């Protein structure tokens, strides 16, 4: 089930998975995940946290398509609208 | 050529589909696979429900009730293999001078089965963080510290030289045997009982690989789920097993009138210093390990008659490894047969490197190259000769065995007949 | 009392950096100062509800916080044990001025001792699995619990691509890792990051240690760990350890390494089947001295294994009396102030021995008030200035592991 998420909610999840958000500050939304200190493992963890904590199941390949928090939010939003 | 060389004079194996060296060799040269739906526990809640399980009967290999209750499954594998290897070498435990015999045992995740079983008891299935020590069994410390595996083997073999567990993740098997060889080469020991063991098929291990999607989710067809180098590969199949060897300094073996399977001609480990699980596609550090091992052996890449690949069947590994072979072996990479026996017996983490050394020793002995099973749709990125489906007759005097693992470790070993080295 | 220089061959490696995380001091100098002042880091076992646990005293590194030292991603991926190792490693490398060394990545390797691995992280994950379900296990279980985690993370953090290793021999592993490092230097590496740490004080880890009967049941930290004492009743577990930079002596000199703490002059190891503890320890000690090219008379101090179990203490003191003569050499155990640190234990002893060599002073065996006479040891009960050229460090790991190393000025 792909439920939308706000940027703030996503940034909170990213922070619990090890993201370094302070430096990026207000630009965190457009920072590539790598720059925020999130590697492939951390992104898998983000996926798991969303599944377990938020009831959001990301479709296969989703993480390969999005590279910044804003892209993530937009793509998830688009997907959830497709379904409904 | 170095003055002292470690020669393989005895082999013992516990593998999925083949307990005992003979059955193991028969399986991996048949091209049949031993991967199946997990039976060791109820895996219905897990993403990957396939494993390569060993049908191991402790009583059949002489383990008594004390050992069966107290020893973790992996320790039982180790003892069974140590016994077979010593028998194979024509040695009784304690026959060789104890202080000149070293024991080196590889394992990545130690006594996982026992730790998990007992955790369930003392925590009331995860209810309590402050678990209940009153429920702890007496031998729990042996499970906490995997050094106990080396202690068990040393006690059995009558060894009193240096003993240790080498635990470098999925290269533990190669690294433990390399460690023993080093101690023989530098004169610390004249003989070794060395190898590696792993019995990781337990909920926590399956779950941890599920979390990173490293294992195959081909649950509908377990027999073909392990597909190294194939275009449709989707991860490794978790396995269990062990392989142990008797190593003797070559002159020492000859003095006993023993013809070794092969000698350890070269050995090297490097690290990619990049990521705990990720691999860069260029395979440079694995290539370097191979180059160093070859240099140590004094053999040129063209002398390699067979490559036993890590070939775990993950998308990234098989690509990384193919690049490493091309970098280190040059044009010869396209001519030499390369195969992955993980296609048949799965990936037993810390043990597999030792099991693959056994496969190389047997390949050299029998001049028969085991195939890569399930390789039906070639991947353009993996364009070497991986010996698909059927074993191949071929003169093999020198084999290269490689491994790669979490932590970024890359290991390589060159095994050869003494004559091939002297040539 | 030694008057001769040690017979080190050219290749006896030199320690050029030390980093320590210990219950009585975080950072090398803080640890050493506390140790020389006899300040113990033992205190009540804490961190969880210890009701029902027959262990009341432990060596905690109270207030250890790796946050200022490690990036968030590494913190998320690692157990406390690895974080201690990485922090100590960072300090050792800084101490050695590694940043200016100009090492090729392939020339440097990482070789640590491990014993129980990522206990707290592992227990957290396995609890989630059994209490909530398999899908709750995090991505970090596969890289944070296993015994190679510290070596792997250190290799990545510092870009070291040489031959890496992880040795498990319980408390003896730290000395064997040094021997492995020496082998790596002989085989062509230029430097090795080596040592070990341990974090065995989480509930399941303590639960696994209790059935051995080796842990002291005492409630008073001042009386809990008393090796060679009339009241010796087992040891106290602790967390922490030490990391080192070990280099080729000539290479260290050429690059201008700022410190030379001492040389690894000799090492030996063996395995003792049941009942053979004394015999094998005797052989290993003599082998280590042979390896260093030293007669017993040239050893100026012994840092004892000091397990505080009467039988094991007797084995150790008997061997020391046989090799060095009764009361023949000063013997000390600063681990009385930290507890037994398993994979970190022998490494911390080596750190103490190197600092003793540097400062020509022996730390005390704290808390021992009634040394049992039958041990016939010159036990160092108070900090003692001494002429130190060569020091012997002993370590025995549960299960039968016996190791010894000789450090020289």
mmCIF file of C-alpha atoms in Angstrom, chain B residues 79-343:
data_model
loop_
_atom_site.group_PDB
_atom_site.id
_atom_site.type_symbol
_atom_site.label_atom_id
_atom_site.label_comp_id
_atom_site.label_asym_id
_atom_site.label_seq_id
_atom_site.Cartn_x
_atom_site.Cartn_y
_atom_site.Cartn_z
ATOM 1 C CA UNK B 79 34.510 -32.623 14.581
ATOM 2 C CA UNK B 80 33.039 -34.896 11.931
ATOM 3 C CA UNK B 81 35.289 -33.332 9.297
ATOM 4 C CA UNK B 82 38.385 -33.328 11.497
ATOM 5 C CA UNK B 83 37.871 -37.021 12.102
ATOM 6 C CA UNK B 84 37.453 -37.793 8.413
ATOM 7 C CA UNK B 85 40.470 -35.689 7.487
ATOM 8 C CA UNK B 86 42.759 -37.338 10.026
ATOM 9 C CA UNK B 87 41.564 -40.806 8.934
ATOM 10 C CA UNK B 88 42.123 -39.801 5.343
ATOM 11 C CA UNK B 89 45.662 -38.712 6.158
ATOM 12 C CA UNK B 90 46.299 -42.006 7.912
ATOM 13 C CA UNK B 91 46.800 -40.297 11.251
ATOM 14 C CA UNK B 92 45.441 -41.072 14.682
ATOM 15 C CA UNK B 93 44.646 -38.123 16.951
ATOM 16 C CA UNK B 94 47.764 -37.253 18.946
ATOM 17 C CA UNK B 95 50.024 -39.279 16.688
ATOM 18 C CA UNK B 96 52.058 -36.290 15.545
ATOM 19 C CA UNK B 97 53.980 -34.235 18.131
ATOM 20 C CA UNK B 98 51.222 -32.144 19.782
ATOM 21 C CA UNK B 99 53.186 -28.932 20.219
ATOM 22 C CA UNK B 100 54.007 -28.870 16.496
ATOM 23 C CA UNK B 101 50.387 -29.161 15.400
ATOM 24 C CA UNK B 102 48.267 -26.047 14.978
ATOM 25 C CA UNK B 103 44.506 -25.709 14.666
ATOM 26 C CA UNK B 104 42.831 -22.916 12.764
ATOM 27 C CA UNK B 105 39.045 -22.892 12.269
ATOM 28 C CA UNK B 106 37.042 -20.470 10.158
ATOM 29 C CA UNK B 107 33.487 -19.419 10.897
ATOM 30 C CA UNK B 108 31.544 -16.272 10.123
ATOM 31 C CA UNK B 109 28.607 -16.508 12.495
ATOM 32 C CA UNK B 110 29.737 -19.096 15.007
ATOM 33 C CA UNK B 111 27.208 -20.944 17.112
ATOM 34 C CA UNK B 112 24.193 -19.103 15.755
ATOM 35 C CA UNK B 113 21.749 -22.010 16.112
ATOM 36 C CA UNK B 114 22.549 -22.549 19.780
ATOM 37 C CA UNK B 115 22.622 -18.836 20.550
ATOM 38 C CA UNK B 116 19.209 -18.391 18.972
ATOM 39 C CA UNK B 117 17.591 -21.492 20.491
ATOM 40 C CA UNK B 118 18.813 -20.547 23.925
ATOM 41 C CA UNK B 119 17.906 -16.907 23.478
ATOM 42 C CA UNK B 120 14.301 -17.944 22.900
ATOM 43 C CA UNK B 121 14.350 -19.835 26.190
ATOM 44 C CA UNK B 122 16.000 -17.227 28.382
ATOM 45 C CA UNK B 123 14.032 -14.320 26.955
ATOM 46 C CA UNK B 124 10.668 -16.079 26.829
ATOM 47 C CA UNK B 125 10.554 -15.565 23.068
ATOM 48 C CA UNK B 126 11.809 -12.011 23.173
ATOM 49 C CA UNK B 127 9.527 -10.839 25.971
ATOM 50 C CA UNK B 128 12.283 -9.609 28.242
ATOM 51 C CA UNK B 129 15.319 -7.483 27.498
ATOM 52 C CA UNK B 130 16.797 -8.519 30.853
ATOM 53 C CA UNK B 131 16.750 -12.199 29.998
ATOM 54 C CA UNK B 132 16.538 -14.851 32.710
ATOM 55 C CA UNK B 133 19.913 -16.402 33.590
ATOM 56 C CA UNK B 134 18.207 -19.138 35.590
ATOM 57 C CA UNK B 135 17.217 -20.714 32.285
ATOM 58 C CA UNK B 136 20.728 -20.681 30.842
ATOM 59 C CA UNK B 137 22.240 -24.037 29.934
ATOM 60 C CA UNK B 138 25.707 -24.860 31.236
ATOM 61 C CA UNK B 139 27.469 -24.742 27.882
ATOM 62 C CA UNK B 140 26.159 -21.393 26.733
ATOM 63 C CA UNK B 141 29.532 -19.671 26.888
ATOM 64 C CA UNK B 142 30.889 -22.016 24.220
ATOM 65 C CA UNK B 143 28.153 -20.650 21.988
ATOM 66 C CA UNK B 144 28.883 -17.013 22.827
ATOM 67 C CA UNK B 145 32.561 -17.281 21.940
ATOM 68 C CA UNK B 146 33.193 -19.308 18.761
ATOM 69 C CA UNK B 147 36.779 -19.904 19.861
ATOM 70 C CA UNK B 148 35.235 -23.045 21.324
ATOM 71 C CA UNK B 149 35.197 -24.559 17.805
ATOM 72 C CA UNK B 150 38.986 -24.439 17.658
ATOM 73 C CA UNK B 151 39.208 -25.775 21.194
ATOM 74 C CA UNK B 152 37.005 -28.772 20.335
ATOM 75 C CA UNK B 153 39.031 -29.627 17.255
ATOM 76 C CA UNK B 154 42.341 -29.168 19.087
ATOM 77 C CA UNK B 155 41.164 -31.413 21.909
ATOM 78 C CA UNK B 156 40.032 -34.072 19.457
ATOM 79 C CA UNK B 157 43.153 -33.932 17.319
ATOM 80 C CA UNK B 158 45.539 -33.855 20.274
ATOM 81 C CA UNK B 159 46.996 -30.567 19.076
ATOM 82 C CA UNK B 160 48.864 -28.303 21.495
ATOM 83 C CA UNK B 161 50.318 -25.766 19.097
ATOM 84 C CA UNK B 162 48.666 -22.398 18.461
ATOM 85 C CA UNK B 163 44.893 -22.684 18.131
ATOM 86 C CA UNK B 164 42.458 -20.022 17.023
ATOM 87 C CA UNK B 165 39.276 -19.271 15.172
ATOM 88 C CA UNK B 166 39.671 -16.952 12.184
ATOM 89 C CA UNK B 167 36.429 -15.089 11.647
ATOM 90 C CA UNK B 168 36.539 -12.871 8.591
ATOM 91 C CA UNK B 169 32.987 -13.268 7.379
ATOM 92 C CA UNK B 170 32.581 -15.109 4.099
ATOM 93 C CA UNK B 171 36.319 -15.401 3.510
ATOM 94 C CA UNK B 172 36.834 -17.204 6.838
ATOM 95 C CA UNK B 173 37.203 -20.571 5.108
ATOM 96 C CA UNK B 174 40.024 -19.427 2.868
ATOM 97 C CA UNK B 175 41.604 -17.287 5.578
ATOM 98 C CA UNK B 176 41.643 -19.979 8.269
ATOM 99 C CA UNK B 177 43.391 -22.455 5.992
ATOM 100 C CA UNK B 178 45.783 -19.727 4.822
ATOM 101 C CA UNK B 179 46.544 -18.929 8.469
ATOM 102 C CA UNK B 180 47.478 -22.551 9.187
ATOM 103 C CA UNK B 181 49.586 -22.692 6.038
ATOM 104 C CA UNK B 182 51.440 -19.559 7.164
ATOM 105 C CA UNK B 183 52.268 -21.152 10.507
ATOM 106 C CA UNK B 184 53.664 -24.186 8.735
ATOM 107 C CA UNK B 185 55.626 -22.084 6.263
ATOM 108 C CA UNK B 186 57.264 -19.973 8.962
ATOM 109 C CA UNK B 187 58.222 -22.997 11.019
ATOM 110 C CA UNK B 188 55.834 -22.466 13.942
ATOM 111 C CA UNK B 189 54.158 -25.790 13.154
ATOM 112 C CA UNK B 190 54.809 -28.890 11.086
ATOM 113 C CA UNK B 191 51.192 -29.933 10.755
ATOM 114 C CA UNK B 192 47.727 -28.518 11.064
ATOM 115 C CA UNK B 193 44.127 -29.537 11.350
ATOM 116 C CA UNK B 194 42.396 -26.638 9.687
ATOM 117 C CA UNK B 195 39.202 -25.764 7.919
ATOM 118 C CA UNK B 196 35.938 -23.987 8.464
ATOM 119 C CA UNK B 197 32.405 -24.654 9.570
ATOM 120 C CA UNK B 198 29.037 -22.933 9.490
ATOM 121 C CA UNK B 199 25.502 -23.888 10.508
ATOM 122 C CA UNK B 200 23.633 -20.612 10.018
ATOM 123 C CA UNK B 201 20.209 -21.856 8.915
ATOM 124 C CA UNK B 202 18.296 -20.265 11.722
ATOM 125 C CA UNK B 203 15.641 -17.524 11.808
ATOM 126 C CA UNK B 204 17.990 -14.663 12.692
ATOM 127 C CA UNK B 205 20.322 -15.394 9.783
ATOM 128 C CA UNK B 206 17.555 -15.852 7.251
ATOM 129 C CA UNK B 207 15.948 -12.646 8.501
ATOM 130 C CA UNK B 208 19.148 -10.631 8.327
ATOM 131 C CA UNK B 209 19.720 -11.566 4.690
ATOM 132 C CA UNK B 210 16.042 -10.956 3.922
ATOM 133 C CA UNK B 211 16.502 -7.423 5.240
ATOM 134 C CA UNK B 212 19.207 -6.638 2.708
ATOM 135 C CA UNK B 213 17.655 -8.725 -0.056
ATOM 136 C CA UNK B 214 20.846 -10.677 -0.546
ATOM 137 C CA UNK B 215 19.243 -14.097 -0.791
ATOM 138 C CA UNK B 216 17.210 -15.577 -3.613
ATOM 139 C CA UNK B 217 13.438 -15.266 -3.375
ATOM 140 C CA UNK B 218 12.931 -18.047 -5.927
ATOM 141 C CA UNK B 219 10.867 -19.979 -3.429
ATOM 142 C CA UNK B 220 8.750 -21.674 -6.076
ATOM 143 C CA UNK B 221 11.720 -23.511 -7.538
ATOM 144 C CA UNK B 222 14.319 -24.032 -4.834
ATOM 145 C CA UNK B 223 16.359 -26.491 -6.876
ATOM 146 C CA UNK B 224 17.222 -23.803 -9.411
ATOM 147 C CA UNK B 225 17.341 -20.801 -7.096
ATOM 148 C CA UNK B 226 21.145 -20.600 -6.911
ATOM 149 C CA UNK B 227 22.146 -19.345 -10.363
ATOM 150 C CA UNK B 228 25.632 -17.849 -10.327
ATOM 151 C CA UNK B 229 26.588 -15.954 -13.482
ATOM 152 C CA UNK B 230 23.145 -16.505 -14.967
ATOM 153 C CA UNK B 231 21.266 -13.487 -16.313
ATOM 154 C CA UNK B 232 18.267 -14.341 -14.096
ATOM 155 C CA UNK B 233 20.214 -14.720 -10.852
ATOM 156 C CA UNK B 234 18.562 -13.019 -7.872
ATOM 157 C CA UNK B 235 20.768 -13.640 -4.859
ATOM 158 C CA UNK B 236 22.487 -16.404 -2.990
ATOM 159 C CA UNK B 237 20.984 -19.451 -1.321
ATOM 160 C CA UNK B 238 21.991 -19.810 2.311
ATOM 161 C CA UNK B 239 23.848 -23.043 2.991
ATOM 162 C CA UNK B 240 25.557 -24.905 5.798
ATOM 163 C CA UNK B 241 28.488 -27.272 6.002
ATOM 164 C CA UNK B 242 32.168 -27.685 6.787
ATOM 165 C CA UNK B 243 35.450 -28.846 5.352
ATOM 166 C CA UNK B 244 38.632 -29.665 7.216
ATOM 167 C CA UNK B 245 42.103 -30.638 6.133
ATOM 168 C CA UNK B 246 45.219 -32.112 7.508
ATOM 169 C CA UNK B 247 48.099 -29.961 6.336
ATOM 170 C CA UNK B 248 51.666 -31.142 6.677
ATOM 171 C CA UNK B 249 54.892 -29.539 5.706
ATOM 172 C CA UNK B 250 55.681 -31.168 2.378
ATOM 173 C CA UNK B 251 58.932 -32.834 3.399
ATOM 174 C CA UNK B 252 57.237 -34.050 6.564
ATOM 175 C CA UNK B 253 54.424 -35.622 4.499
ATOM 176 C CA UNK B 254 56.868 -37.268 2.141
ATOM 177 C CA UNK B 255 58.868 -38.642 5.044
ATOM 178 C CA UNK B 256 55.662 -40.349 6.173
ATOM 179 C CA UNK B 257 55.257 -41.831 2.724
ATOM 180 C CA UNK B 258 52.123 -39.841 2.019
ATOM 181 C CA UNK B 259 51.222 -38.443 -1.406
ATOM 182 C CA UNK B 260 49.488 -35.108 -0.873
ATOM 183 C CA UNK B 261 46.401 -33.977 -2.800
ATOM 184 C CA UNK B 262 48.165 -30.711 -3.535
ATOM 185 C CA UNK B 263 50.138 -27.974 -1.856
ATOM 186 C CA UNK B 264 49.125 -24.468 -0.915
ATOM 187 C CA UNK B 265 51.295 -22.610 -3.365
ATOM 188 C CA UNK B 266 50.090 -19.065 -2.755
ATOM 189 C CA UNK B 267 47.642 -17.217 -0.529
ATOM 190 C CA UNK B 268 46.631 -13.608 -0.135
ATOM 191 C CA UNK B 269 43.911 -11.441 1.342
ATOM 192 C CA UNK B 270 43.036 -7.860 0.529
ATOM 193 C CA UNK B 271 40.139 -5.587 1.418
ATOM 194 C CA UNK B 272 38.119 -3.243 -0.747
ATOM 195 C CA UNK B 273 37.902 -0.640 2.029
ATOM 196 C CA UNK B 274 34.758 0.551 0.291
ATOM 197 C CA UNK B 275 31.597 -0.774 1.920
ATOM 198 C CA UNK B 276 30.521 -3.496 4.341
ATOM 199 C CA UNK B 277 28.294 -5.168 1.766
ATOM 200 C CA UNK B 278 28.605 -3.288 -1.500
ATOM 201 C CA UNK B 279 31.105 -4.105 -4.220
ATOM 202 C CA UNK B 280 32.443 -1.776 -6.870
ATOM 203 C CA UNK B 281 32.081 -3.362 -10.288
ATOM 204 C CA UNK B 282 35.789 -3.085 -11.136
ATOM 205 C CA UNK B 283 36.921 -5.961 -8.892
ATOM 206 C CA UNK B 284 40.312 -4.350 -8.375
ATOM 207 C CA UNK B 285 41.031 -5.516 -4.838
ATOM 208 C CA UNK B 286 40.049 -9.112 -5.585
ATOM 209 C CA UNK B 287 42.295 -8.904 -8.641
ATOM 210 C CA UNK B 288 45.125 -7.723 -6.401
ATOM 211 C CA UNK B 289 44.617 -10.639 -4.000
ATOM 212 C CA UNK B 290 44.798 -13.005 -6.966
ATOM 213 C CA UNK B 291 47.949 -11.350 -8.313
ATOM 214 C CA UNK B 292 49.691 -11.550 -4.946
ATOM 215 C CA UNK B 293 48.736 -15.205 -4.473
ATOM 216 C CA UNK B 294 50.013 -16.043 -7.942
ATOM 217 C CA UNK B 295 53.243 -14.134 -7.346
ATOM 218 C CA UNK B 296 53.803 -16.053 -4.137
ATOM 219 C CA UNK B 297 53.296 -19.314 -5.997
ATOM 220 C CA UNK B 298 55.779 -18.332 -8.676
ATOM 221 C CA UNK B 299 53.221 -19.331 -11.296
ATOM 222 C CA UNK B 300 51.980 -17.263 -14.199
ATOM 223 C CA UNK B 301 48.255 -16.733 -14.776
ATOM 224 C CA UNK B 302 48.489 -19.080 -17.765
ATOM 225 C CA UNK B 303 49.418 -21.907 -15.410
ATOM 226 C CA UNK B 304 45.984 -21.795 -13.775
ATOM 227 C CA UNK B 305 43.930 -24.741 -15.028
ATOM 228 C CA UNK B 306 40.762 -24.090 -13.040
ATOM 229 C CA UNK B 307 39.206 -21.250 -11.120
ATOM 230 C CA UNK B 308 36.769 -21.972 -8.311
ATOM 231 C CA UNK B 309 34.811 -18.762 -8.127
ATOM 232 C CA UNK B 310 33.090 -17.159 -5.196
ATOM 233 C CA UNK B 311 30.080 -17.133 -7.536
ATOM 234 C CA UNK B 312 27.489 -16.430 -4.854
ATOM 235 C CA UNK B 313 24.780 -15.602 -7.368
ATOM 236 C CA UNK B 314 24.124 -12.021 -6.315
ATOM 237 C CA UNK B 315 23.918 -9.563 -9.158
ATOM 238 C CA UNK B 316 26.826 -7.512 -7.891
ATOM 239 C CA UNK B 317 29.192 -10.316 -6.910
ATOM 240 C CA UNK B 318 29.234 -12.197 -10.149
ATOM 241 C CA UNK B 319 29.882 -8.994 -12.094
ATOM 242 C CA UNK B 320 32.601 -7.878 -9.656
ATOM 243 C CA UNK B 321 34.303 -11.225 -9.759
ATOM 244 C CA UNK B 322 34.238 -11.537 -13.532
ATOM 245 C CA UNK B 323 35.988 -8.179 -13.734
ATOM 246 C CA UNK B 324 38.547 -9.331 -11.156
ATOM 247 C CA UNK B 325 39.391 -12.438 -13.178
ATOM 248 C CA UNK B 326 39.907 -10.413 -16.331
ATOM 249 C CA UNK B 327 42.139 -7.917 -14.555
ATOM 250 C CA UNK B 328 44.312 -10.504 -12.866
ATOM 251 C CA UNK B 329 44.434 -13.289 -15.447
ATOM 252 C CA UNK B 330 44.321 -11.182 -18.599
ATOM 253 C CA UNK B 331 43.439 -13.056 -21.758
ATOM 254 C CA UNK B 332 43.710 -16.328 -19.895
ATOM 255 C CA UNK B 333 40.495 -15.450 -18.034
ATOM 256 C CA UNK B 334 38.629 -16.237 -21.236
ATOM 257 C CA UNK B 335 40.250 -19.647 -21.633
ATOM 258 C CA UNK B 336 40.330 -21.070 -18.131
ATOM 259 C CA UNK B 337 37.265 -22.954 -16.858
ATOM 260 C CA UNK B 338 35.607 -21.113 -13.964
ATOM 261 C CA UNK B 339 32.829 -22.628 -11.899
ATOM 262 C CA UNK B 340 30.781 -21.943 -8.797
ATOM 263 C CA UNK B 341 29.799 -24.884 -6.660
ATOM 264 C CA UNK B 342 27.515 -22.574 -4.678
ATOM 265 C CA UNK B 343 25.152 -23.304 -7.548
#
